[in-house]
Tab-separated table of C-alpha atoms and ligand atoms in Angstrom:
chain	number	residue	atom	x	y	z
A	102	UNK	CA	-5.193	4.017	-18.458
A	103	UNK	CA	-7.985	3.353	-15.984
A	104	UNK	CA	-7.550	2.058	-12.465
A	105	UNK	CA	-10.443	0.335	-10.737
A	106	UNK	CA	-10.551	-0.636	-7.069
A	107	UNK	CA	-12.063	-4.077	-6.486
A	108	UNK	CA	-13.235	-4.334	-2.877
A	109	UNK	CA	-12.698	-7.771	-1.290
A	110	UNK	CA	-12.735	-9.440	2.152
A	111	UNK	CA	-14.338	-6.427	3.830
A	112	UNK	CA	-11.356	-4.073	3.768
A	113	UNK	CA	-9.023	-5.087	0.910
A	114	UNK	CA	-8.649	-3.323	-2.421
A	115	UNK	CA	-7.470	-5.429	-5.328
A	116	UNK	CA	-6.459	-3.081	-8.149
A	117	UNK	CA	-7.294	-3.523	-11.795
A	118	UNK	CA	-5.361	-1.341	-14.277
A	119	UNK	CA	-6.815	-1.315	-17.765
A	120	UNK	CA	-6.133	0.077	-21.203
A	121	UNK	CA	-8.329	-0.768	-24.167
A	122	UNK	CA	-9.313	-4.384	-23.693
A	123	UNK	CA	-6.374	-5.528	-21.564
A	124	UNK	CA	-5.787	-5.319	-17.864
A	125	UNK	CA	-3.351	-6.056	-15.100
A	126	UNK	CA	-4.324	-6.950	-11.567
A	127	UNK	CA	-2.379	-6.030	-8.460
A	128	UNK	CA	-2.584	-8.390	-5.460
A	129	UNK	CA	-5.637	-10.393	-6.526
A	130	UNK	CA	-6.370	-12.064	-3.194
A	131	UNK	CA	-9.675	-13.379	-4.478
A	132	UNK	CA	-10.334	-14.475	-8.085
A	133	UNK	CA	-14.133	-14.166	-8.049
A	134	UNK	CA	-14.507	-10.360	-7.859
A	135	UNK	CA	-11.593	-9.911	-10.301
A	136	UNK	CA	-13.244	-12.206	-12.877
A	137	UNK	CA	-16.522	-10.319	-12.363
A	138	UNK	CA	-14.801	-6.954	-12.900
A	139	UNK	CA	-13.012	-8.237	-16.026
A	140	UNK	CA	-16.331	-9.314	-17.438
A	141	UNK	CA	-18.118	-6.094	-16.437
A	142	UNK	CA	-15.493	-3.932	-18.146
A	143	UNK	CA	-14.924	-6.390	-21.041
A	144	UNK	CA	-11.239	-6.871	-20.251
A	145	UNK	CA	-8.736	-9.662	-20.723
A	146	UNK	CA	-6.264	-10.220	-17.893
A	147	UNK	CA	-2.708	-9.949	-19.219
A	148	UNK	CA	-0.519	-9.518	-16.165
A	149	UNK	CA	-0.613	-10.005	-12.388
A	150	UNK	CA	1.621	-8.024	-10.040
A	151	UNK	CA	2.178	-9.151	-6.459
A	152	UNK	CA	3.528	-7.132	-3.535
A	153	UNK	CA	3.842	-9.833	-0.855
A	154	UNK	CA	2.938	-13.389	0.058
A	155	UNK	CA	-0.035	-12.895	2.389
A	156	UNK	CA	-3.161	-14.815	1.439
A	157	UNK	CA	-5.351	-11.740	1.032
A	158	UNK	CA	-2.916	-10.622	-1.714
A	159	UNK	CA	-2.251	-13.868	-3.591
A	160	UNK	CA	-5.264	-16.112	-2.839
A	161	UNK	CA	-6.815	-15.635	-6.276
A	162	UNK	CA	-3.657	-15.887	-8.366
A	163	UNK	CA	-3.723	-19.635	-9.122
A	164	UNK	CA	-7.291	-19.550	-10.378
A	165	UNK	CA	-6.747	-16.375	-12.409
A	166	UNK	CA	-3.684	-17.930	-14.061
A	167	UNK	CA	-5.635	-21.091	-14.827
A	168	UNK	CA	-8.459	-19.089	-16.423
A	169	UNK	CA	-6.438	-16.403	-18.243
A	170	UNK	CA	-2.800	-17.549	-18.585
A	171	UNK	CA	-1.637	-14.215	-17.137
A	172	UNK	CA	2.039	-13.753	-16.327
A	173	UNK	CA	2.781	-13.230	-12.672
A	174	UNK	CA	5.485	-10.839	-11.482
A	175	UNK	CA	6.292	-10.843	-7.783
A	176	UNK	CA	8.987	-11.150	-5.137
A	177	UNK	CA	11.395	-14.068	-5.330
A	178	UNK	CA	9.924	-15.863	-2.343
A	179	UNK	CA	9.260	-19.588	-2.149
A	180	UNK	CA	5.962	-18.833	-0.404
A	181	UNK	CA	4.527	-17.493	-3.695
A	182	UNK	CA	4.560	-20.535	-5.933
A	183	UNK	CA	2.508	-18.832	-8.676
A	184	UNK	CA	5.171	-16.237	-9.584
A	185	UNK	CA	6.373	-16.851	-13.165
A	186	UNK	CA	8.737	-13.878	-13.214
A	187	UNK	CA	10.515	-13.242	-9.902
A	188	UNK	CA	11.704	-9.639	-9.566
A	189	UNK	CA	14.022	-7.657	-7.345
A	190	UNK	CA	14.986	-4.031	-6.620
A	191	UNK	CA	15.196	-1.836	-9.704
A	192	UNK	CA	13.655	-4.325	-12.130
A	193	UNK	CA	11.616	-2.578	-14.822
A	194	UNK	CA	8.597	-4.222	-16.381
A	195	UNK	CA	7.613	-2.716	-19.724
A	196	UNK	CA	3.936	-2.980	-20.550
A	197	UNK	CA	3.599	-1.376	-24.009
A	198	UNK	CA	-0.107	-2.197	-24.252
A	199	UNK	CA	-0.608	-0.135	-21.091
A	200	UNK	CA	1.824	2.587	-22.172
A	201	UNK	CA	3.623	2.209	-18.863
A	202	UNK	CA	6.813	0.834	-17.371
A	203	UNK	CA	6.702	-0.186	-13.723
A	204	UNK	CA	9.735	-0.334	-11.477
A	205	UNK	CA	10.247	-2.523	-8.425
A	206	UNK	CA	11.096	-1.008	-5.053
A	207	UNK	CA	12.035	-3.437	-2.304
A	208	UNK	CA	10.182	-2.295	0.828
A	209	UNK	CA	10.733	-4.875	3.586
A	210	UNK	CA	9.070	-4.397	6.985
A	211	UNK	CA	5.538	-5.781	6.818
A	212	UNK	CA	7.149	-8.927	5.394
A	213	UNK	CA	10.766	-9.574	4.540
A	214	UNK	CA	10.189	-9.857	0.757
A	215	UNK	CA	7.595	-7.082	0.333
A	216	UNK	CA	7.941	-5.030	-2.861
A	217	UNK	CA	6.114	-2.025	-4.318
A	218	UNK	CA	5.404	-1.204	-7.947
A	219	UNK	CA	6.044	2.335	-9.191
A	220	UNK	CA	5.355	3.982	-12.515
A	221	UNK	CA	3.315	6.662	-14.277
A	222	UNK	CA	3.054	8.656	-11.003
A	223	UNK	CA	1.350	5.727	-9.282
A	224	UNK	CA	2.631	3.499	-6.487
A	225	UNK	CA	1.121	0.110	-5.636
A	226	UNK	CA	2.515	-0.456	-2.183
A	227	UNK	CA	0.500	-3.364	-0.765
A	228	UNK	CA	0.608	-3.301	3.040
A	229	UNK	CA	3.580	-0.941	3.457
A	230	UNK	CA	2.101	2.564	3.489
A	231	UNK	CA	-1.590	3.076	4.248
A	232	UNK	CA	-3.562	6.316	4.276
A	233	UNK	CA	-2.510	7.937	7.562
A	234	UNK	CA	-0.826	4.701	8.680
A	235	UNK	CA	1.538	1.880	7.816
A	236	UNK	CA	1.604	-1.907	7.823
A	237	UNK	CA	2.282	-4.007	10.867
A	238	UNK	CA	5.761	-5.450	11.320
A	239	UNK	CA	5.218	-9.178	10.837
A	240	UNK	CA	8.702	-10.133	9.650
A	241	UNK	CA	10.818	-7.018	9.314
A	242	UNK	CA	12.289	-4.680	11.889
A	243	UNK	CA	11.094	-1.162	12.664
A	244	UNK	CA	14.336	0.103	11.131
A	245	UNK	CA	13.624	-1.716	7.846
A	246	UNK	CA	10.084	-0.406	7.725
A	247	UNK	CA	11.244	3.111	8.487
A	248	UNK	CA	13.752	2.880	5.656
A	249	UNK	CA	11.086	1.528	3.281
A	250	UNK	CA	8.667	4.312	4.186
A	251	UNK	CA	11.432	6.892	3.753
A	252	UNK	CA	12.009	5.648	0.212
A	253	UNK	CA	8.320	6.043	-0.563
A	254	UNK	CA	8.330	9.488	1.096
A	255	UNK	CA	11.060	10.628	-1.310
A	256	UNK	CA	8.972	9.969	-4.442
A	257	UNK	CA	7.434	12.980	-6.209
A	258	UNK	CA	4.785	14.716	-4.078
A	259	UNK	CA	2.023	14.163	-6.625
A	260	UNK	CA	2.535	10.364	-6.622
A	261	UNK	CA	-0.815	8.594	-6.231
A	262	UNK	CA	-0.664	5.832	-3.631
A	263	UNK	CA	-2.728	2.692	-4.208
A	264	UNK	CA	-2.494	0.711	-0.981
A	265	UNK	CA	-4.244	-2.593	-0.384
A	266	UNK	CA	-6.571	-1.849	2.554
A	267	UNK	CA	-9.258	0.593	3.597
A	268	UNK	CA	-7.900	1.275	7.074
A	269	UNK	CA	-8.064	5.034	6.764
A	270	UNK	CA	-10.672	5.963	9.370
A	271	UNK	CA	-9.059	3.947	12.186
A	272	UNK	CA	-5.631	5.191	11.136
A	273	UNK	CA	-6.901	8.764	11.289
A	274	UNK	CA	-8.213	8.210	14.830
A	275	UNK	CA	-4.718	7.169	15.885
A	276	UNK	CA	-3.076	10.004	13.946
A	277	UNK	CA	-5.328	12.523	15.705
A	278	UNK	CA	-4.513	11.044	19.103
A	279	UNK	CA	-0.832	11.563	18.314
A	280	UNK	CA	-1.169	14.990	16.726
A	281	UNK	CA	-4.501	16.572	17.755
A	282	UNK	CA	-3.628	20.097	16.608
A	283	UNK	CA	-2.624	19.232	13.030
A	284	UNK	CA	-5.104	21.220	10.912
A	285	UNK	CA	-4.390	19.218	7.750
A	286	UNK	CA	-5.237	16.074	9.690
A	287	UNK	CA	-8.507	17.532	10.985
A	288	UNK	CA	-9.478	18.494	7.428
A	289	UNK	CA	-8.518	15.089	6.079
A	290	UNK	CA	-10.533	13.253	8.740
A	291	UNK	CA	-13.554	15.343	7.773
A	292	UNK	CA	-13.083	14.588	4.051
A	293	UNK	CA	-12.571	10.864	4.618
A	294	UNK	CA	-15.629	10.632	6.892
A	295	UNK	CA	-17.709	12.097	4.073
A	296	UNK	CA	-16.266	9.660	1.492
A	297	UNK	CA	-16.815	6.631	3.706
A	298	UNK	CA	-20.350	7.713	4.646
A	299	UNK	CA	-21.053	7.694	0.890
A	300	UNK	CA	-19.382	4.253	0.621
A	301	UNK	CA	-16.536	5.696	-1.496
A	302	UNK	CA	-12.910	4.490	-1.164
A	303	UNK	CA	-10.450	6.814	0.568
A	304	UNK	CA	-7.717	5.301	-1.649
A	305	UNK	CA	-5.827	6.344	-3.754
A	306	UNK	CA	-4.355	9.435	-2.154
A	307	UNK	CA	-1.472	11.775	-2.919
A	308	UNK	CA	1.919	11.411	-1.250
A	309	UNK	CA	1.791	15.152	-0.384
A	310	UNK	CA	-1.275	14.501	1.757
A	311	UNK	CA	0.518	11.670	3.582
A	312	UNK	CA	3.505	13.861	4.341
A	313	UNK	CA	1.132	16.404	5.932
A	314	UNK	CA	-0.941	13.935	7.960
A	315	UNK	CA	0.612	10.467	8.386
A	316	UNK	CA	2.368	10.272	11.789
A	317	UNK	CA	4.662	7.482	10.561
A	318	UNK	CA	6.081	9.834	7.909
A	319	UNK	CA	6.279	12.763	10.329
A	320	UNK	CA	8.632	11.402	12.968
A	321	UNK	CA	10.895	14.452	12.613
A	322	UNK	CA	8.080	16.854	13.612
A	323	UNK	CA	8.371	18.316	17.114
A	324	UNK	CA	4.712	17.552	17.916
A	325	UNK	CA	5.122	13.885	16.949
A	326	UNK	CA	8.415	13.501	18.828
A	327	UNK	CA	6.771	15.062	21.923
A	328	UNK	CA	3.761	12.742	21.753
A	329	UNK	CA	5.925	9.663	21.257
A	330	UNK	CA	8.235	10.629	24.146
A	331	UNK	CA	5.239	11.247	26.415
A	332	UNK	CA	3.843	7.841	25.459
A	333	UNK	CA	7.180	6.068	25.972
A	334	UNK	CA	8.074	8.021	29.117
A	335	UNK	CA	11.629	8.650	27.901
A	336	UNK	CA	13.689	10.726	25.484
A	337	UNK	CA	13.858	9.384	21.928
A	338	UNK	CA	17.089	9.971	20.097
A	339	UNK	CA	16.371	9.199	16.448
A	340	UNK	CA	13.600	9.087	13.849
A	341	UNK	CA	13.752	5.274	13.962
A	342	UNK	CA	13.148	5.311	17.726
A	343	UNK	CA	10.173	7.638	17.314
A	344	UNK	CA	8.842	5.420	14.527
A	345	UNK	CA	9.284	2.303	16.693
A	346	UNK	CA	7.346	3.856	19.594
A	347	UNK	CA	4.557	4.995	17.266
A	348	UNK	CA	4.248	1.547	15.678
A	349	UNK	CA	4.061	-0.177	19.081
A	350	UNK	CA	1.599	2.422	20.337
A	351	UNK	CA	-0.633	1.882	17.290
A	352	UNK	CA	-0.573	-1.901	17.870
A	353	UNK	CA	-2.371	-1.416	21.186
A	354	UNK	CA	-4.416	1.691	20.316
B	47	ZN	ZN1	-0.155	-8.259	4.345
B	48	FE	FE1	-3.095	-7.323	3.394
């Protein structure tokens, strides 16, 4: 199984997962670079997986279906007309040609019907968890997002996270403002700066690295609680409250 990032729109990654001559695409927001990648790697598109309804994630689906006849698995949401197989929490998609079964996790927060795809130690999480950050709350509540991120945080530590945007450097700047003395964060920022200077993606990344450096997954750490309380100017009584303050702080950072 090979996983290729397809850069699009400046900071999106559309993911192509291939085995032999067949492939699946995750969140193909733009058909053109996907078709080019299929041709370059001599692949036939078999399946499309969608995480949520935003245009940068589904914009290419209609054309890809027209050209390839791929099946489309995604949230049951009337805003994604191209879905042929609507899925919900716990649904397992068997892809024998890929040697993988993928399971659906419902992860509302960024949008109300956002899902993630998990299998073979990989998680395709769309705009829910980013490297050193998390998605904005467009439709869900902070509590929902916190719950969704907690579910992701409880996956095996070696899980590889394939998120949909290259937001890592700006996320790391915020993370370092929140937690300036975190040595793992300092080391990660250095590593990511090197990758980006060489025009390499900072995605995927391991869940273990997120747990050590992502402020949104570290809301039980004393340093993070202290920074969030100083920013809010009041005591914060729960992880959800700390998360809420961090998310609002990041919005204006
Ligand atoms: Zn989105
Ligand atoms: Fe997006």
